[in-house]
Structure formats: structure tokens, C-alpha cells
GROMACS .gro file of C-alpha atoms in nm:
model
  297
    1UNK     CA    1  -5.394  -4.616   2.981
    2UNK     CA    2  -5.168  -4.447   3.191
    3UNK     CA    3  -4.787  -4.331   3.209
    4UNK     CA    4  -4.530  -4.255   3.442
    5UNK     CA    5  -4.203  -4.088   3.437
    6UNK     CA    6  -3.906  -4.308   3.504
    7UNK     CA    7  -3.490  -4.197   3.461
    8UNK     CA    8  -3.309  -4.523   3.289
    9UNK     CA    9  -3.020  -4.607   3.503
   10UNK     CA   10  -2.654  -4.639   3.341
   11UNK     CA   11  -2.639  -5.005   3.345
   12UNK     CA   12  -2.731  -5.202   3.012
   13UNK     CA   13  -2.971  -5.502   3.073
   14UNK     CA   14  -3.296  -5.657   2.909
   15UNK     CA   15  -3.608  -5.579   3.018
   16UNK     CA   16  -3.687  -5.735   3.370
   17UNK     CA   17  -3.971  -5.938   3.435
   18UNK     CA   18  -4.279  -5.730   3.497
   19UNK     CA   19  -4.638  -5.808   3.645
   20UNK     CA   20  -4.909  -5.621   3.770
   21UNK     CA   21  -5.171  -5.706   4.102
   22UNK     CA   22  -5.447  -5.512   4.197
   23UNK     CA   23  -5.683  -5.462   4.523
   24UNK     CA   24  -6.033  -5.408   4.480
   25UNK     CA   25  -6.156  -5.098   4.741
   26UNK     CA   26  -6.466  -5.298   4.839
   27UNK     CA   27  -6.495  -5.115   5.235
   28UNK     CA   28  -6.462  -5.333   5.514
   29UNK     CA   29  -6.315  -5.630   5.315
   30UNK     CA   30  -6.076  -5.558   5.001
   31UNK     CA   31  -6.084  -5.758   4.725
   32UNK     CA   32  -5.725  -5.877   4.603
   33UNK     CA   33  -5.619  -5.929   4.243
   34UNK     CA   34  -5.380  -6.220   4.172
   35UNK     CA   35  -5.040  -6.123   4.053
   36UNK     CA   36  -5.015  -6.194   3.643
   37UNK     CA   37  -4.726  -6.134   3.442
   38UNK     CA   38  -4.761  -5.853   3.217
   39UNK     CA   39  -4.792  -5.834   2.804
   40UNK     CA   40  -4.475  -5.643   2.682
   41UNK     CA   41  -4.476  -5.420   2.345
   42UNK     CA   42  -4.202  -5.594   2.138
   43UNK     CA   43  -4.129  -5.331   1.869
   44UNK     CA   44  -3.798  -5.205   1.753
   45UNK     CA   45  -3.746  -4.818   1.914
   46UNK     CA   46  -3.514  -4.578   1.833
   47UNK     CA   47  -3.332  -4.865   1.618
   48UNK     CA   48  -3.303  -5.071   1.913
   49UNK     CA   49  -3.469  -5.430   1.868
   50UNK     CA   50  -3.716  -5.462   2.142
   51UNK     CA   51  -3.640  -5.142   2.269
   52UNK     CA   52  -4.007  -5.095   2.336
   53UNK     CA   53  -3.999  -5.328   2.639
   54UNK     CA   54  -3.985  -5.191   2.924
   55UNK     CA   55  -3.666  -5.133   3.124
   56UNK     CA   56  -3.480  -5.263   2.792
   57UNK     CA   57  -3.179  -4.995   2.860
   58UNK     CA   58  -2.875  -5.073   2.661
   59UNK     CA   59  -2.557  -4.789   2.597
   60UNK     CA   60  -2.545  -4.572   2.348
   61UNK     CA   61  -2.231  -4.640   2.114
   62UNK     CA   62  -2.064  -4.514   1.812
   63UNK     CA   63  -1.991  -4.895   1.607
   64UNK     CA   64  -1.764  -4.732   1.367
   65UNK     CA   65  -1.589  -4.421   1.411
   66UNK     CA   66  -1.356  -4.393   1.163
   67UNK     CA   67  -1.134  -4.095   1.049
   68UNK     CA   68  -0.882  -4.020   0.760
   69UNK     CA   69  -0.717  -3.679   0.636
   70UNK     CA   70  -0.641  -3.611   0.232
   71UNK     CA   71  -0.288  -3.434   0.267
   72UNK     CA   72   0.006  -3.458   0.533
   73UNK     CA   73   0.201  -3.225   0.402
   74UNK     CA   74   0.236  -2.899   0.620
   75UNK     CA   75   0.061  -2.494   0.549
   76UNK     CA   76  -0.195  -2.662   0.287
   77UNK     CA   77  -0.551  -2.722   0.317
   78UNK     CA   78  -0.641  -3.060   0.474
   79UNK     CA   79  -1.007  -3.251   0.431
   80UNK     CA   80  -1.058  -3.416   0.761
   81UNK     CA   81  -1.343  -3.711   0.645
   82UNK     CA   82  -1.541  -3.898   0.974
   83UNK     CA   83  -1.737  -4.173   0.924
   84UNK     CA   84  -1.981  -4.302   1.235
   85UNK     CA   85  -2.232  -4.562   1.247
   86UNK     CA   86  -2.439  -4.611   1.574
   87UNK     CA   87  -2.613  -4.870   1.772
   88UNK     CA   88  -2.935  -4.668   1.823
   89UNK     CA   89  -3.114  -4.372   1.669
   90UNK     CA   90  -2.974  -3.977   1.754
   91UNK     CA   91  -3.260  -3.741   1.753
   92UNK     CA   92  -3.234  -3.455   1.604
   93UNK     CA   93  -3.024  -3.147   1.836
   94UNK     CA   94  -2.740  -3.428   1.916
   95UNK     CA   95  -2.432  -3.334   1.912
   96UNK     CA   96  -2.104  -3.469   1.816
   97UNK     CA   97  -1.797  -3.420   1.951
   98UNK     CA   98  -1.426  -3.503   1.754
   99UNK     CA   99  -1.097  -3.402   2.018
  100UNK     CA  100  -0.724  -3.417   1.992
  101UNK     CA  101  -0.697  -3.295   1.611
  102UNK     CA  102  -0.414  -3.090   1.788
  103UNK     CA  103  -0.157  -2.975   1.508
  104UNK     CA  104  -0.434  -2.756   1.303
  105UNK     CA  105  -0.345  -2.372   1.177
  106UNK     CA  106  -0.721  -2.316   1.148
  107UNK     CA  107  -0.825  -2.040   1.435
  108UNK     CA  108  -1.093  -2.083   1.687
  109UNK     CA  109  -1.457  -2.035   1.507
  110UNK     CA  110  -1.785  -2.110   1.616
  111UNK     CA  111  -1.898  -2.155   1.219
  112UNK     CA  112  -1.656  -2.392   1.063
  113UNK     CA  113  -1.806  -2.481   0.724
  114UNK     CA  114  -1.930  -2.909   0.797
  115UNK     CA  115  -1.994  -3.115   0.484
  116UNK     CA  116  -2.250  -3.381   0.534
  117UNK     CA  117  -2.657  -3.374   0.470
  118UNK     CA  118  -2.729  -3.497   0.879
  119UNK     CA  119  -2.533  -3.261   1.009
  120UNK     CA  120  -2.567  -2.880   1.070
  121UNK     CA  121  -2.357  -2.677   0.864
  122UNK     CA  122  -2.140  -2.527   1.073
  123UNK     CA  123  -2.000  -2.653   1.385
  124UNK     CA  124  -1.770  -2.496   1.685
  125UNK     CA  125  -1.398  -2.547   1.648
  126UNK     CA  126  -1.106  -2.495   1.932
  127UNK     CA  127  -0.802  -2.498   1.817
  128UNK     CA  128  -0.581  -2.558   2.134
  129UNK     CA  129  -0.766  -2.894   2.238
  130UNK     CA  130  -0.878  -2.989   1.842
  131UNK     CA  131  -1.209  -3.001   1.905
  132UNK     CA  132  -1.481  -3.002   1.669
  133UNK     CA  133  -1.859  -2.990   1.796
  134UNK     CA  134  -2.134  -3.017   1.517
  135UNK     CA  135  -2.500  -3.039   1.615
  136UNK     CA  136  -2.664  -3.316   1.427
  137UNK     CA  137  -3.055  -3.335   1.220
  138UNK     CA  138  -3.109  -3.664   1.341
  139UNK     CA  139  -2.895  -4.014   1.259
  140UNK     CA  140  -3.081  -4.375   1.225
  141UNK     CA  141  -2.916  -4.671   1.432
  142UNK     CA  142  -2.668  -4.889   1.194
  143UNK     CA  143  -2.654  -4.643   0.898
  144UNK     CA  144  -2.284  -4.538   0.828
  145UNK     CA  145  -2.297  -4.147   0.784
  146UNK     CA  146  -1.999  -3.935   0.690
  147UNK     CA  147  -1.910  -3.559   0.743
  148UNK     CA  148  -1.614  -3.364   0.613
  149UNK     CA  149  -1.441  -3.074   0.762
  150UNK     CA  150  -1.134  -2.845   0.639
  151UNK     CA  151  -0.838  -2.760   0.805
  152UNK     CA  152  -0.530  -2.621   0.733
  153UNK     CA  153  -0.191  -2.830   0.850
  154UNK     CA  154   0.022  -2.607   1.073
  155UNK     CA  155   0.421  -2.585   1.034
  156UNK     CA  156   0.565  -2.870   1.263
  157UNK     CA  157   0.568  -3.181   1.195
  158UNK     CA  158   0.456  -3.426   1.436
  159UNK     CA  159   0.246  -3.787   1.405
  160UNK     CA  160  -0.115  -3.825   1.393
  161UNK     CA  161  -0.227  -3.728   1.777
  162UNK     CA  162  -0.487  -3.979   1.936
  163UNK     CA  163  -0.809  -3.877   1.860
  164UNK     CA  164  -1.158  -3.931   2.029
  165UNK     CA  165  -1.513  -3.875   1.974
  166UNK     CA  166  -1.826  -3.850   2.204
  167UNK     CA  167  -2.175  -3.740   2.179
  168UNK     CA  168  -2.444  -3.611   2.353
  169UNK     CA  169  -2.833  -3.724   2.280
  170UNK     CA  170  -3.122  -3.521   2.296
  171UNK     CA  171  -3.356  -3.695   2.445
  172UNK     CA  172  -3.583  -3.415   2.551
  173UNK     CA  173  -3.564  -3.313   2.966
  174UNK     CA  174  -3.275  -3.529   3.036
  175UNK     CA  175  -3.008  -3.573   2.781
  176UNK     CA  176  -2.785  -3.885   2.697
  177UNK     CA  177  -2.426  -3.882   2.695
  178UNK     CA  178  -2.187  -4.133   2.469
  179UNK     CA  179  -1.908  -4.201   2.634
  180UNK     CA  180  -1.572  -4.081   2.429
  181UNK     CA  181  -1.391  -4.379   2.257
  182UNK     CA  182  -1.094  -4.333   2.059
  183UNK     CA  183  -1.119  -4.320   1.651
  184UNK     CA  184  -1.023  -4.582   1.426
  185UNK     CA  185  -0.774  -4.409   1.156
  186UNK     CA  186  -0.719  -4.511   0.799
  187UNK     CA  187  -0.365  -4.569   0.780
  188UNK     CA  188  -0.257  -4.572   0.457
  189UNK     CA  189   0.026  -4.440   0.194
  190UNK     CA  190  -0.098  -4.106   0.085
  191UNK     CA  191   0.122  -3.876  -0.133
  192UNK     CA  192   0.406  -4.063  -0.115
  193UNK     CA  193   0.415  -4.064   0.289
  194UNK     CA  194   0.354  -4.377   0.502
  195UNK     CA  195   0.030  -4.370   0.754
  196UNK     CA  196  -0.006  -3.999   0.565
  197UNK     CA  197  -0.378  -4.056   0.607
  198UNK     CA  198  -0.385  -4.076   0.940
  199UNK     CA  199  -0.562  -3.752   1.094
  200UNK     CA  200  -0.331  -3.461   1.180
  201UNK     CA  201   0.009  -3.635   1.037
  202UNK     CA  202   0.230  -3.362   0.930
  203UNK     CA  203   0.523  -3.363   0.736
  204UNK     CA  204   0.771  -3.093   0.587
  205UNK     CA  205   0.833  -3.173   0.220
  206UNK     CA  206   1.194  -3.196   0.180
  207UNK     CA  207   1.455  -3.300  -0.097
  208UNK     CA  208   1.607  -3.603   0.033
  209UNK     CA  209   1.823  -3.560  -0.262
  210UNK     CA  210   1.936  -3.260  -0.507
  211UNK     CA  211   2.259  -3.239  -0.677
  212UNK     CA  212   2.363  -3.081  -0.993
  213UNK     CA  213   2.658  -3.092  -1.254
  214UNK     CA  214   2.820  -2.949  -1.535
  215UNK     CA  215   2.924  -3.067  -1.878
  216UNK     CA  216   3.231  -2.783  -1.940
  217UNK     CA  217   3.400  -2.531  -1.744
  218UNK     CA  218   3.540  -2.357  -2.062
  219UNK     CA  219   3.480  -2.037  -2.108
  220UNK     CA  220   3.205  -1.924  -2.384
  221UNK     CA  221   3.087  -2.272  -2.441
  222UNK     CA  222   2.758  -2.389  -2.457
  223UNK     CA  223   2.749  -2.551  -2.115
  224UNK     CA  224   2.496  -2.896  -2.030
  225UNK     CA  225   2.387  -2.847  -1.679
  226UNK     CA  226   2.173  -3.163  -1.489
  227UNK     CA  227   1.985  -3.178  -1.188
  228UNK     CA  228   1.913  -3.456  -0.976
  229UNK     CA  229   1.606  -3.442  -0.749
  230UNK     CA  230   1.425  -3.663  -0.539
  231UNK     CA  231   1.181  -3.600  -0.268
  232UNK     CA  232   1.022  -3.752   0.067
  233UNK     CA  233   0.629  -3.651  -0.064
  234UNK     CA  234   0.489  -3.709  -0.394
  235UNK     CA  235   0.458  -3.314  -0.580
  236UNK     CA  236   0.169  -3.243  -0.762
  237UNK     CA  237   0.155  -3.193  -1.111
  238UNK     CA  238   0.185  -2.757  -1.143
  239UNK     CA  239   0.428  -2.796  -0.865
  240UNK     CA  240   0.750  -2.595  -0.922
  241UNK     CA  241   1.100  -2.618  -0.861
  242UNK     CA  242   1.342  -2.342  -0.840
  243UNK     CA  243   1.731  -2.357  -0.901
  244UNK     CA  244   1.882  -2.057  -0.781
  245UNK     CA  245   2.240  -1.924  -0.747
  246UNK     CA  246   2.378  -2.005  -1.114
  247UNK     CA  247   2.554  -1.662  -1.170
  248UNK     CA  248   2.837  -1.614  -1.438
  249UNK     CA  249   2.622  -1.750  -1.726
  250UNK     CA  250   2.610  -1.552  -2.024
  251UNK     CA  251   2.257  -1.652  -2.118
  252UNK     CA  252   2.044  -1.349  -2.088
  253UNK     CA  253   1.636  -1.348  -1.925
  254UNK     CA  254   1.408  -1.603  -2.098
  255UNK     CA  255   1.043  -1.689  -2.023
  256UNK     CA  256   1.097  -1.996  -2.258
  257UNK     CA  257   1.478  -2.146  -2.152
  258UNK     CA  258   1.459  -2.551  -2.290
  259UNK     CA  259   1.462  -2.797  -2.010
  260UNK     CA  260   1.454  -3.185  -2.088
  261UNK     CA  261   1.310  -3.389  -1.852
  262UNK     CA  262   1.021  -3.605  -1.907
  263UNK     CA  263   0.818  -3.506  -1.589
  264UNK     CA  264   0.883  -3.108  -1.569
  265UNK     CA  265   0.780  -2.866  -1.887
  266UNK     CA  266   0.943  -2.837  -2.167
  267UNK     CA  267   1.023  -2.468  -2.059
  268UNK     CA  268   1.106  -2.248  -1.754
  269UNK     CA  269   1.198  -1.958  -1.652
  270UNK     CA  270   1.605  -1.800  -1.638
  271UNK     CA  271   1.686  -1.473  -1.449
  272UNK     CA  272   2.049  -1.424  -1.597
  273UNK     CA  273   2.152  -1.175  -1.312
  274UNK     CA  274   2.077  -1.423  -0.992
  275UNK     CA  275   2.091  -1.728  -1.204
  276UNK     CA  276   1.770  -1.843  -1.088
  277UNK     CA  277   1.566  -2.133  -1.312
  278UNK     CA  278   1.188  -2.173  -1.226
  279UNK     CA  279   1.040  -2.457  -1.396
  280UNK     CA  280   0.704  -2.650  -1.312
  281UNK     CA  281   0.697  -3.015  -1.287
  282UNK     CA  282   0.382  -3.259  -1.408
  283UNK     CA  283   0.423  -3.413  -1.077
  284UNK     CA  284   0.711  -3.603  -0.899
  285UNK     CA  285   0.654  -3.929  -0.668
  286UNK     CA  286   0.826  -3.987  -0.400
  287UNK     CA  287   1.142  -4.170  -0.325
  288UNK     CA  288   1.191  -4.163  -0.702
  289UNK     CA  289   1.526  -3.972  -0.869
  290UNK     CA  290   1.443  -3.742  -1.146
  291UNK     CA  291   1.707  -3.599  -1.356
  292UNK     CA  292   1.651  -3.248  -1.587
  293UNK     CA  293   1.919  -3.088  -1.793
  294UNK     CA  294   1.929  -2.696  -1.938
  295UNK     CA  295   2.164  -2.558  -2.177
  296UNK     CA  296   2.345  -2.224  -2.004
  297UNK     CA  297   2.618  -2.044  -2.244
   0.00000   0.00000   0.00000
């Protein structure tokens, strides 16, 4: 048995015909051995079928790469989820490589916390570029893995930037590198928001409507006053809503000022001197009117 050293080249083919000859030092006359096809090992390697034959190169490729976000709604906390399948086996000490989640608040860090058992974690974040590098303990060809990563929206709001992903494989003196292909993105309805779980979507939650009315303007009266909200986002339950700006009631400062409305408490807040009602909701959907009334004397 013996073994040589040979760099693959960066074209994908099947492994080439191969034989083997021989000549016989015999002195004056050499003997010469006839030309025979050789016996190739036939084993899958590194989850490539056949890979064990020789000059079998193929690409390295990600065959899903997949990525969603849980919230689109701007300042909070986001969970960026990957999901990546390959067509060969990643040693352990590969790295991959997510860019373009441009739009973050989170700082620059080499030890962002990574959720997912093949993965380090921690991995190296950049902020300006979005780029996320995470060092890998080893992935097996056609098994879907999936890693999770937090980040906090920033305060603009923009669509979900393209995003890519490469990798590098250690392969020991000379590494492979997987070329960058964009991401596949779940697109999907999320809180309320159309494509809001695509990566990096940001929107500002707004009232898209909010008027109020009165039942009386007569003095010293016991006075029905309704609110009509609707929003662009859906509003968790605990969420709260603030009125403010109701001065000239004579209803002093209560912790415990009736509201009826089926989806806020039955209570809120009054501040009599800046006519301010704080009230928290069990959650709102979006693009749906909701309508609350208080009694103010």
C-alpha cells in the first residue's frame, strides 16, 4: 500500500477511469507489465455516495438554507432561526457564515450567545455588514440542522435585506470553501404583518386608527367617554395603551378607574391632573377596531 498527496480541482465530475502498468527492472532487458484497469473502493465518504473513488470531486453545497425571524416589530428582541442541510459531511472546525442581516441594534461581539447542539456556542457578529460567523462540531451530509440567534430590531423600518450564507470546510492542510448562495426566507403573516417573518423586516407599530368621543358636555355630569383603536401589528396580551390629555375632569387619581371593553382589563389607571388613562390590553390583532368606554365625572 501506498499514498500520495493530490489537491482536488474545482470542477465536479465522477471518478475518471484509472489503470495501473508496471516495468519490471530486469538489467539489460525490462520486463513490461500490461496496462489493467484498476479496482475502485465504492464506499459512501463524507456522505457522498461513492465518494471513495478516486477523483470523485463533486461541490460542496448548502441544499436548504432556510431562514425566518419571530418579531418585525422595531427596539424588541428578535429570534433569528437558520435551518441548513448539506450535500456532504462538515468536519468538525467549519465554519458558517450568515451576511446582510443589516437593520440589527445588536453591537459588534465576538461571543454572541448561538442556540443549536452542532454548533459552538458563541459565534462573531458585525453589525455594519450583518454578519454572523459560528464555528461548527461537525454536520452529517442530508441531515437538516437548525441554529438560533438573538437580535434586537433597530428603529427604521425597512424590508427584509437579501441575505446569504457560505461556509468554509476544514479539511485539514487545505480548507474548502462553499460558495455563498442566497437564503430561502419563510414568508409568512407574523403578528399581524405580511412577509413579517422574513429576516430583518422591520416595522414601527402604529395606530392606523384612534378616535375618541363623548356622551355629554354638561357640566357635573357623569360623562361616557369611547375610544376607538385599531392597529397595523397584532399587541400582545400585557400590552398597554395610554390616553393622555383628558384635563377638566372632576374624577380624582384611581388605580382601579372601570373600563369596558372585552379585550383590555377591567381596570386602569386615571391621573386626574394630566388626564392620562393607562390601561393594559389582553392583546389586540391587527387591522381589527376595538372600542373601550370609561366613565369621567
Amino acid at each position: 500500500v501506498f499514498t500520495v498527496f493530490l489537491e482536488n480541482g474545482v470542477t465536479e465530475q465522477g471518478s475518471p477511469a484509472v489503470s495501473i502498468a508496471a516495468t519490471i527492472e530486469a538489467g539489460t532487458i525490462d520486463a513490461n507489465v500490461s496496462s489493467v484497469a484498476m479496482s475502485k473502493v465504492s464506499s459512501t465518504l463524507l456522505g457522498v455516495l461513492n465518494g471513495s473513488q478516486p477523483l470523485k470531486i463533486i461541490e460542496p453545497q448548502f441544499t436548504i438554507s432556510q431562514i425566518e425571524q419571530s418579531n418585525p416589530i422595531w427596539q424588541v428582541l428578535n429570534t433569528i432561526t437558520v435551518s441548513v442541510q448539506t450535500n456532504c459531511d462538515f468536519a468538525a472546525g467549519s465554519t458558517l457564515t450568515v451576511s446582510g442581516l443589516t437593520g440589527s441594534a445588536t453591537g459588534d461581539t465576538s461571543s454572541l450567545a448561538v442556540s443549536g447542539g452542532v454548533l459552538e456556542s458563541t459565534g462573531t457578529w458585525e453589525q455594519s455588514v450583518g454578519k454572523l460567523t459560528v464555528a461548527s462540531t461537525g454536520l452529517n451530509a442530508s441531515t437538516t440542522y437548525v441554529f438560533t440567534v438573538f437580535l434586537e430590531n433597530g428603529v427604521t423600518e425597512q424590508g427584509s435585506p437579501a441575505v446569504s450564507i457560505a461556509a468554509t470546510i476544514e479539511a485539514g492542510t487545505i480548507d474548502a470553501n462553499v460558495s455563498s448562495v442566497a437564503m430561502s426566507k419563510v414568508s409568512s403573516t407574523l403578528l399581524g404583518v405580511l412577509n413579517g417573518s422574513q429576516p430583518l423586516k422591520i416595522i414601527e407599530p402604529q395606530f392606523t386608527i384612534s378616535q375618541i368621543e363623548q356622551s355629554n358636555p354638561i357640566w357635573q355630569v357623569l360623562n361616557t367617554i369611547t375610544v376607538s383603536v385599531q392597529t397595523n401589528c397584532d399587541f400582545a396580551a400585557g400590552s398597554t395603551l395610554t390616553v393622555s390629555g383628558l384635563t377638566g375632569s372632576a374624577t380624582g387619581d384611581t388605580s382601579s378607574l372601570a373600563v369596558s371593553g372585552g379585550v383590555l382589563e377591567s381596570t386602569g389607571t386615571w391621573e386626574q391632573s394630566v388626564g392620562k388613562l393607562t390601561v393594559a390590553s389582553t392583546g389586540l390583532n391587527a387591522s381589527t377596531t376595538y372600542v373601550f368606554t370609561v366613565f369621567l365625572e
